[in-house]
Amino acid sequence: MQVSTHWRLQEQRYNLVGETCEHCNSKLFPPRDVCLICEEPAQELFTFTGLGEIYSYSTIYDAPAGFEHNAPYTVALIKLNEGPLVTAQLTDMDNDELTIGQPVEMVTRKLRTDGDEGMIIYGYKFRPAI
Amino acid sequence: MTERKPNNGLMQPNIPVGIVGYGAYVPRYRLPASEISKMWKDGVGGVPIEEKAVNGLDEDVITMSIEAARNTMDRAQIDPQAIRAVWVGSESHPYAVKPTSATVAEAIGAVPNTQAADWEFACKAGTEAMQAAIGFVGSGMADYALSIGMDTAQGRPGDALEYTAAAGGAAVLIGRADESVAIINGSYSYVSDTPDFWRRAHANYPSHGDRFTGEPAYFKHVMGAAEALMDALDRKPDEYDWAVFHQPNAKFPMRVGKMLGFTTEQLKPGLLSPRIGNTYSGSTMIGLTAVLDVAEPGDRILMVSYGSGAGSDAFDLEVSDLIEESRHRAPTTEEYIARRTEIDYATYSRYREKIKMK
């Protein structure tokens, strides 16, 4: 596991820090160099509220390496209130509670661990708003 | 042996301080004590609490501290860059070496101009961090300092403590008294080397001295701290509206409250252990958050923690007018307790990683 890769992504993973386009005011997540809407450079950092709704979801029973520990778990597309779609795990909810359009909020949780001696990776997941 | 009398035991800072914001966290899962009794005692005999809070597979002291800290910041409404210390007290830090507090500080936007350290004193690590924060702010070295008590406590399968060892805790942001929802009038600590409960390095589960954990440990230290603080401030139990004691089970805090002269009514809102268990470093502090959720301006609160090994920190607090507008900016402690999903012993074993896959 590349320690530096995870360290570089820390800000966006802990706090949903993306970008706002100074040309068309679109909000972007994850941060990228060029605005997806107007194709102009976008560099201004923007912290999302973490509020959104479930756009679509799928439950993983046969998890990829590093995520077996949590299976079964549900991955969703979350439509953030500011616009972008974000892929993230859902947490603190049962599969029979899920509905498209359900309001959710961002929480910081353990994403995975690198064995018994490696790093613990933290980042965003979404749960029903309290 | 000569009796030791503290001549200057009351701790009060030069600058008046208080709690500017507070926040709780309780994970959603609950393991009824009857499940544990069914597993190890054939369901025979009494149980010390109704149920305990259990963290999910993706939760630990770092994630739980972050949520309590975010709730605190929502209530305090201050710039996180003004925080000069983020201190987390726990006996279940996820790493042996790598500070919980640095990740929490990063997640709330308090880095880089801040202290960050992890505290340890069994169940009173969080209140010890509160006292340090009082000193930090009260000396003028800092405008704000964040103290957290949080645990994901482990109980040895079949042991008496498995019924109560729970997950949860709370954070408080210490700042100037004129910005505070509760002013801290003074505090006092009572400590002695008492071997009632411990966990050796690399051991998965703690050991304890059974009945020795009562009279010479919990009761002596909680009583010692509470009486000395009330004596130093010239206060009587009936002058407090609320009292919160460390809650290793349902019985001890009720009994120590009665011994000191407090009524059941004074203890009621802060006594959470029957419904969430013993959240160790979080236990007394989350009791305080539940009291702050219902207290009125002018109310007086006595809070006394207990940490095995052993010691107690006692605090005298007075609720200010600011509580009314502040308390609704984040979920209340009772809202977290009401968010409840019951699990069985098998699910608990998986969530607490008692099932070894390799």
Short mmCIF file of C-alpha atoms in Angstrom, two decimals:
data_model
loop_
_atom_site.label_atom_id
_atom_site.label_comp_id
_atom_site.label_asym_id
_atom_site.label_seq_id
_atom_site.Cartn_x
_atom_site.Cartn_y
_atom_site.Cartn_z
CA MET A 1 0.00 0.00 0.00
CA GLN A 2 1.38 3.38 -1.03
CA VAL A 3 1.48 5.59 2.07
CA SER A 4 2.02 8.75 0.01
CA THR A 5 -1.03 8.12 -2.20
CA HIS A 6 -3.33 7.98 0.78
CA TRP A 7 -1.69 10.99 2.41
CA ARG A 8 -2.22 13.05 -0.76
CA LEU A 9 -5.94 12.22 -0.78
CA GLN A 10 -6.44 12.97 2.92
CA GLU A 11 -8.03 16.40 2.56
CA GLN A 12 -10.70 15.27 0.10
CA ARG A 13 -11.33 12.03 1.98
CA TYR A 14 -11.68 13.58 5.46
CA ASN A 15 -13.61 16.69 4.54
CA LEU A 16 -14.95 16.37 0.98
CA VAL A 17 -12.73 19.16 -0.25
CA GLY A 18 -13.27 19.63 -3.99
CA GLU A 19 -13.10 22.63 -6.28
CA THR A 20 -15.31 25.39 -7.57
CA CYS A 21 -14.98 26.64 -11.13
CA GLU A 22 -14.39 30.40 -11.13
CA HIS A 23 -15.77 30.64 -14.67
CA CYS A 24 -19.14 28.86 -14.50
CA ASN A 25 -19.37 28.36 -10.70
CA SER A 26 -19.80 24.56 -11.00
CA LYS A 27 -18.73 22.52 -8.01
CA LEU A 28 -16.36 19.62 -8.71
CA PHE A 29 -15.50 16.52 -6.72
CA PRO A 30 -12.92 15.08 -6.67
CA PRO A 31 -10.77 18.14 -7.42
CA ARG A 32 -9.46 18.20 -11.00
CA ASP A 33 -7.60 20.66 -13.18
CA VAL A 34 -10.31 21.33 -15.74
CA CYS A 35 -14.01 22.08 -15.16
CA LEU A 36 -16.21 19.25 -16.42
CA ILE A 37 -18.91 21.68 -17.50
CA CYS A 38 -17.17 24.62 -19.22
CA GLU A 39 -13.71 23.02 -19.72
CA GLU A 40 -11.96 26.06 -18.23
CA PRO A 41 -9.23 25.68 -15.54
CA ALA A 42 -10.74 25.16 -12.04
CA GLN A 43 -8.52 25.57 -9.01
CA GLU A 44 -10.43 27.23 -6.16
CA LEU A 45 -10.84 24.76 -3.28
CA PHE A 46 -14.37 24.21 -2.01
CA THR A 47 -15.53 22.19 1.01
CA PHE A 48 -18.81 20.39 0.39
CA THR A 49 -21.48 20.29 3.09
CA GLY A 50 -21.54 16.49 2.97
CA LEU A 51 -25.30 16.47 2.44
CA GLY A 52 -26.89 14.71 -0.52
CA GLU A 53 -29.18 11.88 -1.60
CA ILE A 54 -28.86 8.33 -2.87
CA TYR A 55 -28.83 8.36 -6.71
CA SER A 56 -28.24 4.63 -7.17
CA TYR A 57 -26.68 1.74 -5.26
CA SER A 58 -25.42 -1.82 -5.44
CA THR A 59 -24.59 -4.32 -2.69
CA ILE A 60 -21.21 -6.09 -2.85
CA TYR A 61 -21.20 -9.66 -1.57
CA ASP A 62 -17.94 -10.79 -3.21
CA ALA A 63 -15.62 -8.00 -2.14
CA PRO A 64 -12.31 -7.09 -3.79
CA ALA A 65 -9.01 -7.59 -1.96
CA GLY A 66 -8.72 -5.34 1.07
CA PHE A 67 -12.48 -4.99 1.55
CA GLU A 68 -13.47 -8.61 2.40
CA HIS A 69 -13.62 -7.66 6.06
CA ASN A 70 -16.70 -5.47 5.57
CA ALA A 71 -18.68 -7.61 3.10
CA PRO A 72 -21.51 -7.49 2.41
CA TYR A 73 -21.57 -3.71 2.02
CA THR A 74 -23.39 -1.28 -0.21
CA VAL A 75 -21.73 1.18 -2.58
CA ALA A 76 -23.80 4.11 -3.78
CA LEU A 77 -23.72 7.02 -6.12
CA ILE A 78 -24.50 10.02 -3.93
CA LYS A 79 -25.79 13.18 -5.55
CA LEU A 80 -24.35 15.93 -3.39
CA ASN A 81 -26.55 18.98 -2.75
CA GLU A 82 -23.98 21.09 -4.60
CA GLY A 83 -24.27 18.95 -7.75
CA PRO A 84 -21.54 16.33 -8.22
CA LEU A 85 -22.09 12.57 -8.05
CA VAL A 86 -19.74 10.80 -5.63
CA THR A 87 -19.14 7.06 -5.31
CA ALA A 88 -18.96 5.95 -1.68
CA GLN A 89 -19.89 3.18 0.71
CA LEU A 90 -23.05 3.50 2.74
CA THR A 91 -22.82 2.80 6.45
CA ASP A 92 -25.10 2.59 9.51
CA MET A 93 -28.03 1.37 7.42
CA ASP A 94 -29.53 -1.96 6.46
CA ASN A 95 -30.17 -2.91 2.85
CA ASP A 96 -33.92 -3.11 3.37
CA GLU A 97 -33.89 0.56 4.47
CA LEU A 98 -32.44 1.86 1.20
CA THR A 99 -34.41 3.96 -1.27
CA ILE A 100 -33.41 6.07 -4.24
CA GLY A 101 -33.60 9.73 -3.30
CA GLN A 102 -33.04 9.07 0.41
CA PRO A 103 -31.24 11.96 2.18
CA VAL A 104 -27.78 11.06 3.49
CA GLU A 105 -24.88 12.81 5.22
CA MET A 106 -21.14 12.32 5.07
CA VAL A 107 -19.30 10.67 7.97
CA THR A 108 -15.63 9.77 8.34
CA ARG A 109 -15.08 6.05 8.74
CA LYS A 110 -12.42 3.37 8.30
CA LEU A 111 -12.23 2.50 4.60
CA ARG A 112 -9.76 -0.35 4.92
CA THR A 113 -6.67 -1.47 6.80
CA ASP A 114 -3.40 -2.68 5.38
CA GLY A 115 -3.16 -5.97 7.29
CA ASP A 116 -2.43 -6.10 11.01
CA GLU A 117 0.63 -3.85 10.87
CA GLY A 118 -0.04 -1.40 8.04
CA MET A 119 -1.91 1.89 7.85
CA ILE A 120 -5.57 2.36 8.68
CA ILE A 121 -7.18 4.36 5.87
CA TYR A 122 -9.97 6.78 6.81
CA GLY A 123 -12.37 8.55 4.48
CA TYR A 124 -15.94 9.47 3.64
CA LYS A 125 -18.95 7.22 3.74
CA PHE A 126 -22.61 8.22 3.83
CA ARG A 127 -25.42 7.36 6.23
CA PRO A 128 -29.03 8.43 6.81
CA ALA A 129 -29.03 12.00 8.12
CA ILE A 130 -29.44 12.20 11.93
CA MET B 1 0.75 6.55 58.70
CA THR B 2 0.29 10.31 58.62
CA GLU B 3 -2.84 11.39 56.79
CA ARG B 4 -2.02 13.49 53.75
CA LYS B 5 -4.08 16.67 53.56
CA PRO B 6 -4.03 18.63 50.33
CA ASN B 7 -3.60 22.29 51.27
CA ASN B 8 -4.07 23.76 47.82
CA GLY B 9 -5.96 21.04 46.00
CA LEU B 10 -8.56 23.27 44.35
CA MET B 11 -7.61 24.08 40.77
CA GLN B 12 -8.81 27.39 39.35
CA PRO B 13 -7.19 29.16 36.40
CA ASN B 14 -6.16 32.84 36.33
CA ILE B 15 -8.60 33.52 33.50
CA PRO B 16 -12.18 32.17 34.01
CA VAL B 17 -12.94 29.38 31.55
CA GLY B 18 -15.78 27.09 30.57
CA ILE B 19 -17.22 24.78 27.94
CA VAL B 20 -17.78 26.69 24.71
CA GLY B 21 -19.15 23.68 22.82
CA TYR B 22 -19.81 20.01 23.42
CA GLY B 23 -20.67 16.95 21.37
CA ALA B 24 -21.44 13.30 21.96
CA TYR B 25 -21.17 10.15 19.90
CA VAL B 26 -22.78 6.75 20.45
CA PRO B 27 -22.57 4.06 17.73
CA ARG B 28 -25.90 2.58 16.61
CA TYR B 29 -25.51 -1.06 17.63
CA ARG B 30 -26.78 -2.38 20.98
CA LEU B 31 -25.97 -5.73 22.57
CA PRO B 32 -28.54 -6.63 25.25
CA ALA B 33 -26.95 -7.96 28.45
CA SER B 34 -29.33 -10.91 28.17
CA GLU B 35 -27.39 -12.06 25.06
CA ILE B 36 -24.17 -12.26 27.05
CA SER B 37 -25.90 -13.98 29.95
CA LYS B 38 -27.46 -16.49 27.54
CA MET B 39 -24.03 -17.25 26.05
CA TRP B 40 -22.05 -17.72 29.29
CA LYS B 41 -24.52 -18.17 32.17
CA ASP B 42 -27.39 -20.03 30.53
CA GLY B 43 -29.42 -16.86 31.10
CA VAL B 44 -29.33 -17.41 34.86
CA GLY B 45 -28.68 -14.59 37.36
CA GLY B 46 -28.83 -10.81 37.22
CA VAL B 47 -27.19 -8.49 34.69
CA PRO B 48 -25.53 -5.15 35.54
CA ILE B 49 -27.14 -3.09 32.74
CA GLU B 50 -29.86 -3.47 30.09
CA GLU B 51 -27.64 -3.20 27.01
CA LYS B 52 -24.41 -1.69 25.74
CA ALA B 53 -23.41 0.32 22.67
CA VAL B 54 -21.17 -1.48 20.17
CA ASN B 55 -19.18 0.14 17.37
CA GLY B 56 -19.59 -1.03 13.78
CA LEU B 57 -16.88 -2.65 11.66
CA ASP B 58 -15.78 0.69 10.21
CA GLU B 59 -15.67 2.60 13.49
CA ASP B 60 -12.88 3.18 15.99
CA VAL B 61 -11.80 5.86 18.46
CA ILE B 62 -10.58 8.07 15.60
CA THR B 63 -13.86 8.03 13.62
CA MET B 64 -15.97 8.38 16.76
CA SER B 65 -13.83 11.25 18.09
CA ILE B 66 -14.14 13.03 14.74
CA GLU B 67 -17.95 12.91 14.93
CA ALA B 68 -18.05 14.12 18.54
CA ALA B 69 -15.56 16.88 17.63
CA ARG B 70 -17.67 17.96 14.63
CA ASN B 71 -20.76 18.14 16.85
CA THR B 72 -18.75 20.25 19.28
CA MET B 73 -17.66 22.60 16.52
CA ASP B 74 -21.25 22.91 15.28
CA ARG B 75 -22.30 24.03 18.75
CA ALA B 76 -19.30 26.30 19.39
CA GLN B 77 -19.43 28.08 16.00
CA ILE B 78 -15.78 29.14 16.16
CA ASP B 79 -12.99 29.09 13.58
CA PRO B 80 -11.18 25.74 14.00
CA GLN B 81 -7.91 27.54 13.29
CA ALA B 82 -8.28 29.21 16.71
CA ILE B 83 -7.93 25.85 18.48
CA ARG B 84 -4.53 25.39 20.08
CA ALA B 85 -4.86 21.83 21.40
CA VAL B 86 -6.66 18.66 20.34
CA TRP B 87 -6.33 16.03 23.04
CA VAL B 88 -7.95 12.59 22.96
CA GLY B 89 -8.16 10.44 26.08
CA SER B 90 -8.76 6.74 25.45
CA GLU B 91 -7.62 3.26 26.29
CA SER B 92 -8.42 2.00 22.80
CA HIS B 93 -6.44 4.24 20.47
CA PRO B 94 -6.35 2.49 17.04
CA TYR B 95 -2.56 2.80 16.79
CA ALA B 96 -0.01 2.05 19.52
CA VAL B 97 2.19 4.70 17.90
CA LYS B 98 0.51 7.37 15.73
CA PRO B 99 -1.65 9.97 17.39
CA THR B 100 -5.44 9.72 17.22
CA SER B 101 -5.48 13.44 17.99
CA ALA B 102 -3.58 14.46 14.82
CA THR B 103 -6.19 12.77 12.59
CA VAL B 104 -9.02 14.38 14.56
CA ALA B 105 -7.29 17.79 14.33
CA GLU B 106 -6.86 17.33 10.56
CA ALA B 107 -10.52 16.31 10.13
CA ILE B 108 -11.89 19.38 11.92
CA GLY B 109 -9.48 21.79 10.21
CA ALA B 110 -7.43 22.66 13.31
CA VAL B 111 -4.00 21.89 11.79
CA PRO B 112 -1.19 22.92 11.68
CA ASN B 113 -0.97 25.48 14.53
CA THR B 114 -2.09 23.17 17.32
CA GLN B 115 -0.94 20.81 20.01
CA ALA B 116 -2.08 17.23 19.48
CA ALA B 117 -1.59 14.37 21.91
CA ASP B 118 -3.24 11.19 23.14
CA TRP B 119 -3.93 10.82 26.84
CA GLU B 120 -4.11 7.70 28.95
CA PHE B 121 -5.38 7.14 32.49
CA ALA B 122 -7.85 4.27 32.15
CA CYS B 123 -11.35 5.78 32.24
CA LYS B 124 -10.36 9.30 33.31
CA ALA B 125 -8.07 10.14 30.38
CA GLY B 126 -10.72 12.45 28.89
CA THR B 127 -11.30 14.50 32.05
CA GLU B 128 -7.54 14.70 32.61
CA ALA B 129 -7.36 16.26 29.12
CA MET B 130 -10.15 18.65 30.19
CA GLN B 131 -8.10 19.81 33.17
CA ALA B 132 -5.08 20.36 30.95
CA ALA B 133 -7.28 22.38 28.58
CA ILE B 134 -8.52 24.48 31.51
CA GLY B 135 -4.88 25.25 32.32
CA PHE B 136 -4.03 25.96 28.69
CA VAL B 137 -6.89 28.42 28.18
CA GLY B 138 -6.91 29.70 31.75
CA SER B 139 -3.26 30.74 31.55
CA GLY B 140 -3.82 32.70 28.35
CA MET B 141 -1.66 30.38 26.25
CA ALA B 142 -4.63 29.35 24.11
CA ASP B 143 -8.04 30.71 23.16
CA TYR B 144 -9.53 27.23 22.75
CA ALA B 145 -8.51 23.64 23.52
CA LEU B 146 -10.49 20.55 22.55
CA SER B 147 -10.64 17.60 24.97
CA ILE B 148 -12.15 14.27 24.01
CA GLY B 149 -12.90 11.11 26.00
CA MET B 150 -13.72 8.19 23.69
CA ASP B 151 -13.43 4.41 23.82
CA THR B 152 -14.29 1.17 22.07
CA ALA B 153 -13.84 -0.90 25.21
CA GLN B 154 -13.10 -4.62 25.00
CA GLY B 155 -14.34 -7.13 27.55
CA ARG B 156 -12.90 -10.62 27.84
CA PRO B 157 -15.50 -13.14 26.63
CA GLY B 158 -17.36 -14.51 29.63
CA ASP B 159 -15.88 -11.95 32.05
CA ALA B 160 -18.10 -9.78 34.26
CA LEU B 161 -16.90 -6.68 32.38
CA GLU B 162 -18.09 -8.04 29.03
CA TYR B 163 -21.62 -6.98 29.99
CA THR B 164 -20.63 -3.34 30.28
CA ALA B 165 -17.51 -2.64 28.12
CA ALA B 166 -19.03 -0.33 25.52
CA ALA B 167 -18.27 2.20 22.78
CA GLY B 168 -18.94 5.93 22.79
CA GLY B 169 -17.82 9.20 24.28
CA ALA B 170 -17.85 12.96 24.05
CA ALA B 171 -15.84 16.07 23.29
CA VAL B 172 -15.76 19.47 24.99
CA LEU B 173 -14.19 22.65 23.71
CA ILE B 174 -12.72 24.72 26.52
CA GLY B 175 -12.62 28.50 26.04
CA ARG B 176 -13.17 31.79 27.88
CA ALA B 177 -16.01 31.85 30.42
CA ASP B 178 -17.88 34.70 28.71
CA GLU B 179 -18.31 32.53 25.56
CA SER B 180 -19.22 29.38 27.48
CA VAL B 181 -22.42 27.38 27.73
CA ALA B 182 -21.16 26.15 31.11
CA ILE B 183 -18.60 27.96 33.27
CA ILE B 184 -16.11 25.79 35.16
CA ASN B 185 -15.79 27.15 38.72
CA GLY B 186 -13.04 24.78 39.77
CA SER B 187 -11.72 21.25 39.66
CA TYR B 188 -9.87 18.84 41.90
CA SER B 189 -8.03 15.55 41.34
CA TYR B 190 -7.60 12.66 43.77
CA VAL B 191 -5.03 10.00 42.78
CA SER B 192 -3.33 7.00 44.38
CA ASP B 193 -1.59 3.85 43.16
CA THR B 194 -4.45 1.36 43.39
CA PRO B 195 -4.26 -1.82 41.29
CA ASP B 196 -7.95 -2.44 40.59
CA PHE B 197 -7.88 -2.83 36.79
CA TRP B 198 -5.14 -2.91 34.15
CA ARG B 199 -4.16 -4.12 30.73
CA ARG B 200 -0.58 -5.10 29.98
CA ALA B 201 1.07 -4.12 26.68
CA HIS B 202 -0.05 -6.40 23.81
CA ALA B 203 -2.83 -7.98 25.90
CA ASN B 204 -6.20 -7.97 24.12
CA TYR B 205 -8.30 -7.80 27.25
CA PRO B 206 -7.95 -6.06 30.61
CA SER B 207 -7.60 -7.82 33.97
CA HIS B 208 -9.19 -6.66 37.19
CA GLY B 209 -9.31 -7.27 40.90
CA ASP B 210 -13.00 -8.31 41.03
CA ARG B 211 -14.51 -6.87 44.24
CA PHE B 212 -11.36 -4.83 44.85
CA THR B 213 -12.65 -2.48 42.13
CA GLY B 214 -15.33 -1.20 44.54
CA GLU B 215 -14.51 0.23 47.97
CA PRO B 216 -10.74 0.91 47.80
CA ALA B 217 -10.91 1.97 44.18
CA TYR B 218 -14.07 3.54 42.71
CA PHE B 219 -15.76 4.67 45.91
CA LYS B 220 -12.67 5.95 47.71
CA HIS B 221 -11.48 8.06 44.78
CA VAL B 222 -14.85 9.38 43.60
CA MET B 223 -15.82 10.27 47.17
CA GLY B 224 -12.39 11.76 47.85
CA ALA B 225 -12.50 14.02 44.80
CA ALA B 226 -16.17 15.03 45.20
CA GLU B 227 -15.91 15.83 48.91
CA ALA B 228 -12.66 17.79 48.55
CA LEU B 229 -14.05 19.88 45.68
CA MET B 230 -17.34 20.64 47.45
CA ASP B 231 -15.43 21.44 50.64
CA ALA B 232 -13.02 23.78 48.85
CA LEU B 233 -15.90 25.61 47.12
CA ASP B 234 -18.09 25.45 50.24
CA ARG B 235 -20.95 23.71 48.43
CA LYS B 236 -23.46 21.10 49.56
CA PRO B 237 -25.05 18.38 47.42
CA ASP B 238 -28.46 20.09 47.53
CA GLU B 239 -26.91 23.21 45.98
CA TYR B 240 -26.36 21.29 42.75
CA ASP B 241 -29.11 20.68 40.22
CA TRP B 242 -27.32 17.74 38.58
CA ALA B 243 -24.53 15.30 39.36
CA VAL B 244 -22.64 13.02 36.97
CA PHE B 245 -20.32 10.24 38.11
CA HIS B 246 -18.24 7.73 36.18
CA GLN B 247 -20.52 4.84 35.21
CA PRO B 248 -18.85 1.42 35.12
CA ASN B 249 -22.32 -0.12 35.64
CA ALA B 250 -25.72 1.12 36.79
CA LYS B 251 -25.17 0.48 40.51
CA PHE B 252 -21.88 2.24 41.37
CA PRO B 253 -22.83 5.80 40.30
CA MET B 254 -26.22 5.53 42.03
CA ARG B 255 -24.60 4.26 45.22
CA VAL B 256 -21.82 6.84 45.32
CA GLY B 257 -24.39 9.56 44.62
CA LYS B 258 -26.48 8.42 47.59
CA MET B 259 -23.38 8.15 49.81
CA LEU B 260 -22.49 11.77 48.99
CA GLY B 261 -26.06 12.97 49.61
CA PHE B 262 -27.43 13.36 46.07
CA THR B 263 -30.94 12.30 45.07
CA THR B 264 -31.95 10.01 42.21
CA GLU B 265 -33.46 13.03 40.43
CA GLN B 266 -30.11 14.83 40.41
CA LEU B 267 -28.42 11.80 38.84
CA LYS B 268 -31.09 10.78 36.37
CA PRO B 269 -30.34 12.67 33.09
CA GLY B 270 -26.59 11.95 33.21
CA LEU B 271 -26.88 8.27 34.12
CA LEU B 272 -26.58 6.56 30.74
CA SER B 273 -24.80 3.28 31.61
CA PRO B 274 -28.01 1.19 31.87
CA ARG B 275 -28.73 1.96 28.19
CA ILE B 276 -25.27 2.31 26.59
CA GLY B 277 -22.89 0.58 29.03
CA ASN B 278 -19.55 1.82 30.28
CA THR B 279 -17.91 3.91 27.59
CA TYR B 280 -14.70 4.08 29.65
CA SER B 281 -12.89 7.39 28.89
CA GLY B 282 -16.17 8.65 27.44
CA SER B 283 -18.37 7.63 30.35
CA THR B 284 -18.41 10.72 32.59
CA MET B 285 -18.10 13.19 29.73
CA ILE B 286 -21.01 11.77 27.74
CA GLY B 287 -23.06 11.86 30.95
CA LEU B 288 -22.23 15.57 31.14
CA THR B 289 -23.37 16.15 27.53
CA ALA B 290 -26.72 14.52 28.33
CA VAL B 291 -27.11 16.87 31.30
CA LEU B 292 -26.16 19.93 29.22
CA ASP B 293 -28.83 18.89 26.70
CA VAL B 294 -31.54 19.42 29.35
CA ALA B 295 -30.02 21.90 31.83
CA GLU B 296 -31.37 25.43 32.32
CA PRO B 297 -29.28 28.62 32.61
CA GLY B 298 -28.03 28.96 36.19
CA ASP B 299 -28.05 25.20 36.87
CA ARG B 300 -25.09 23.84 38.83
CA ILE B 301 -23.48 20.53 37.89
CA LEU B 302 -21.02 18.33 39.79
CA MET B 303 -19.08 15.97 37.55
CA VAL B 304 -16.67 13.35 38.90
CA SER B 305 -14.77 10.91 36.70
CA TYR B 306 -12.94 7.78 37.76
CA GLY B 307 -9.99 6.04 36.16
CA SER B 308 -8.60 2.75 37.39
CA GLY B 309 -5.10 2.74 38.66
CA ALA B 310 -6.57 5.00 40.20
CA GLY B 311 -7.90 8.53 40.32
CA SER B 312 -10.86 10.87 40.05
CA ASP B 313 -11.25 14.35 38.58
CA ALA B 314 -14.07 16.47 40.00
CA PHE B 315 -15.52 19.58 38.31
CA ASP B 316 -17.97 22.25 39.46
CA LEU B 317 -19.90 23.74 36.52
CA GLU B 318 -22.53 26.44 36.15
CA VAL B 319 -24.73 26.58 33.05
CA SER B 320 -24.93 29.95 31.27
CA ASP B 321 -27.61 31.65 29.14
CA LEU B 322 -25.75 30.61 25.99
CA ILE B 323 -26.87 26.98 26.40
CA GLU B 324 -30.32 27.67 24.95
CA GLU B 325 -29.16 28.69 21.47
CA SER B 326 -26.18 26.32 21.38
CA ARG B 327 -27.64 22.94 22.31
CA HIS B 328 -29.81 22.49 19.20
CA ARG B 329 -26.98 23.04 16.72
CA ALA B 330 -26.01 19.33 16.89
CA PRO B 331 -27.75 16.02 17.67
CA THR B 332 -28.46 15.55 21.38
CA THR B 333 -27.00 12.63 23.30
CA GLU B 334 -30.48 11.14 23.68
CA GLU B 335 -30.94 11.28 19.89
CA TYR B 336 -27.81 9.16 19.50
CA ILE B 337 -29.05 6.72 22.15
CA ALA B 338 -32.43 6.47 20.40
CA ARG B 339 -30.66 5.54 17.12
CA ARG B 340 -30.59 1.89 18.10
CA THR B 341 -30.11 -1.37 16.21
CA GLU B 342 -30.12 -4.50 18.34
CA ILE B 343 -27.53 -7.20 17.53
CA ASP B 344 -26.98 -10.76 18.79
CA TYR B 345 -23.83 -12.23 20.31
CA ALA B 346 -22.66 -13.64 16.95
CA THR B 347 -22.87 -10.26 15.22
CA TYR B 348 -21.18 -8.65 18.23
CA SER B 349 -18.36 -11.20 17.99
CA ARG B 350 -17.84 -10.26 14.37
CA TYR B 351 -18.03 -6.50 14.90
CA ARG B 352 -15.58 -6.64 17.80
CA GLU B 353 -13.26 -8.84 15.73
CA LYS B 354 -13.40 -11.75 18.11
CA ILE B 355 -13.67 -14.09 15.11
CA LYS B 356 -10.20 -14.59 13.67
CA MET B 357 -10.15 -15.03 9.89
CA LYS B 358 -6.41 -15.76 9.58
#
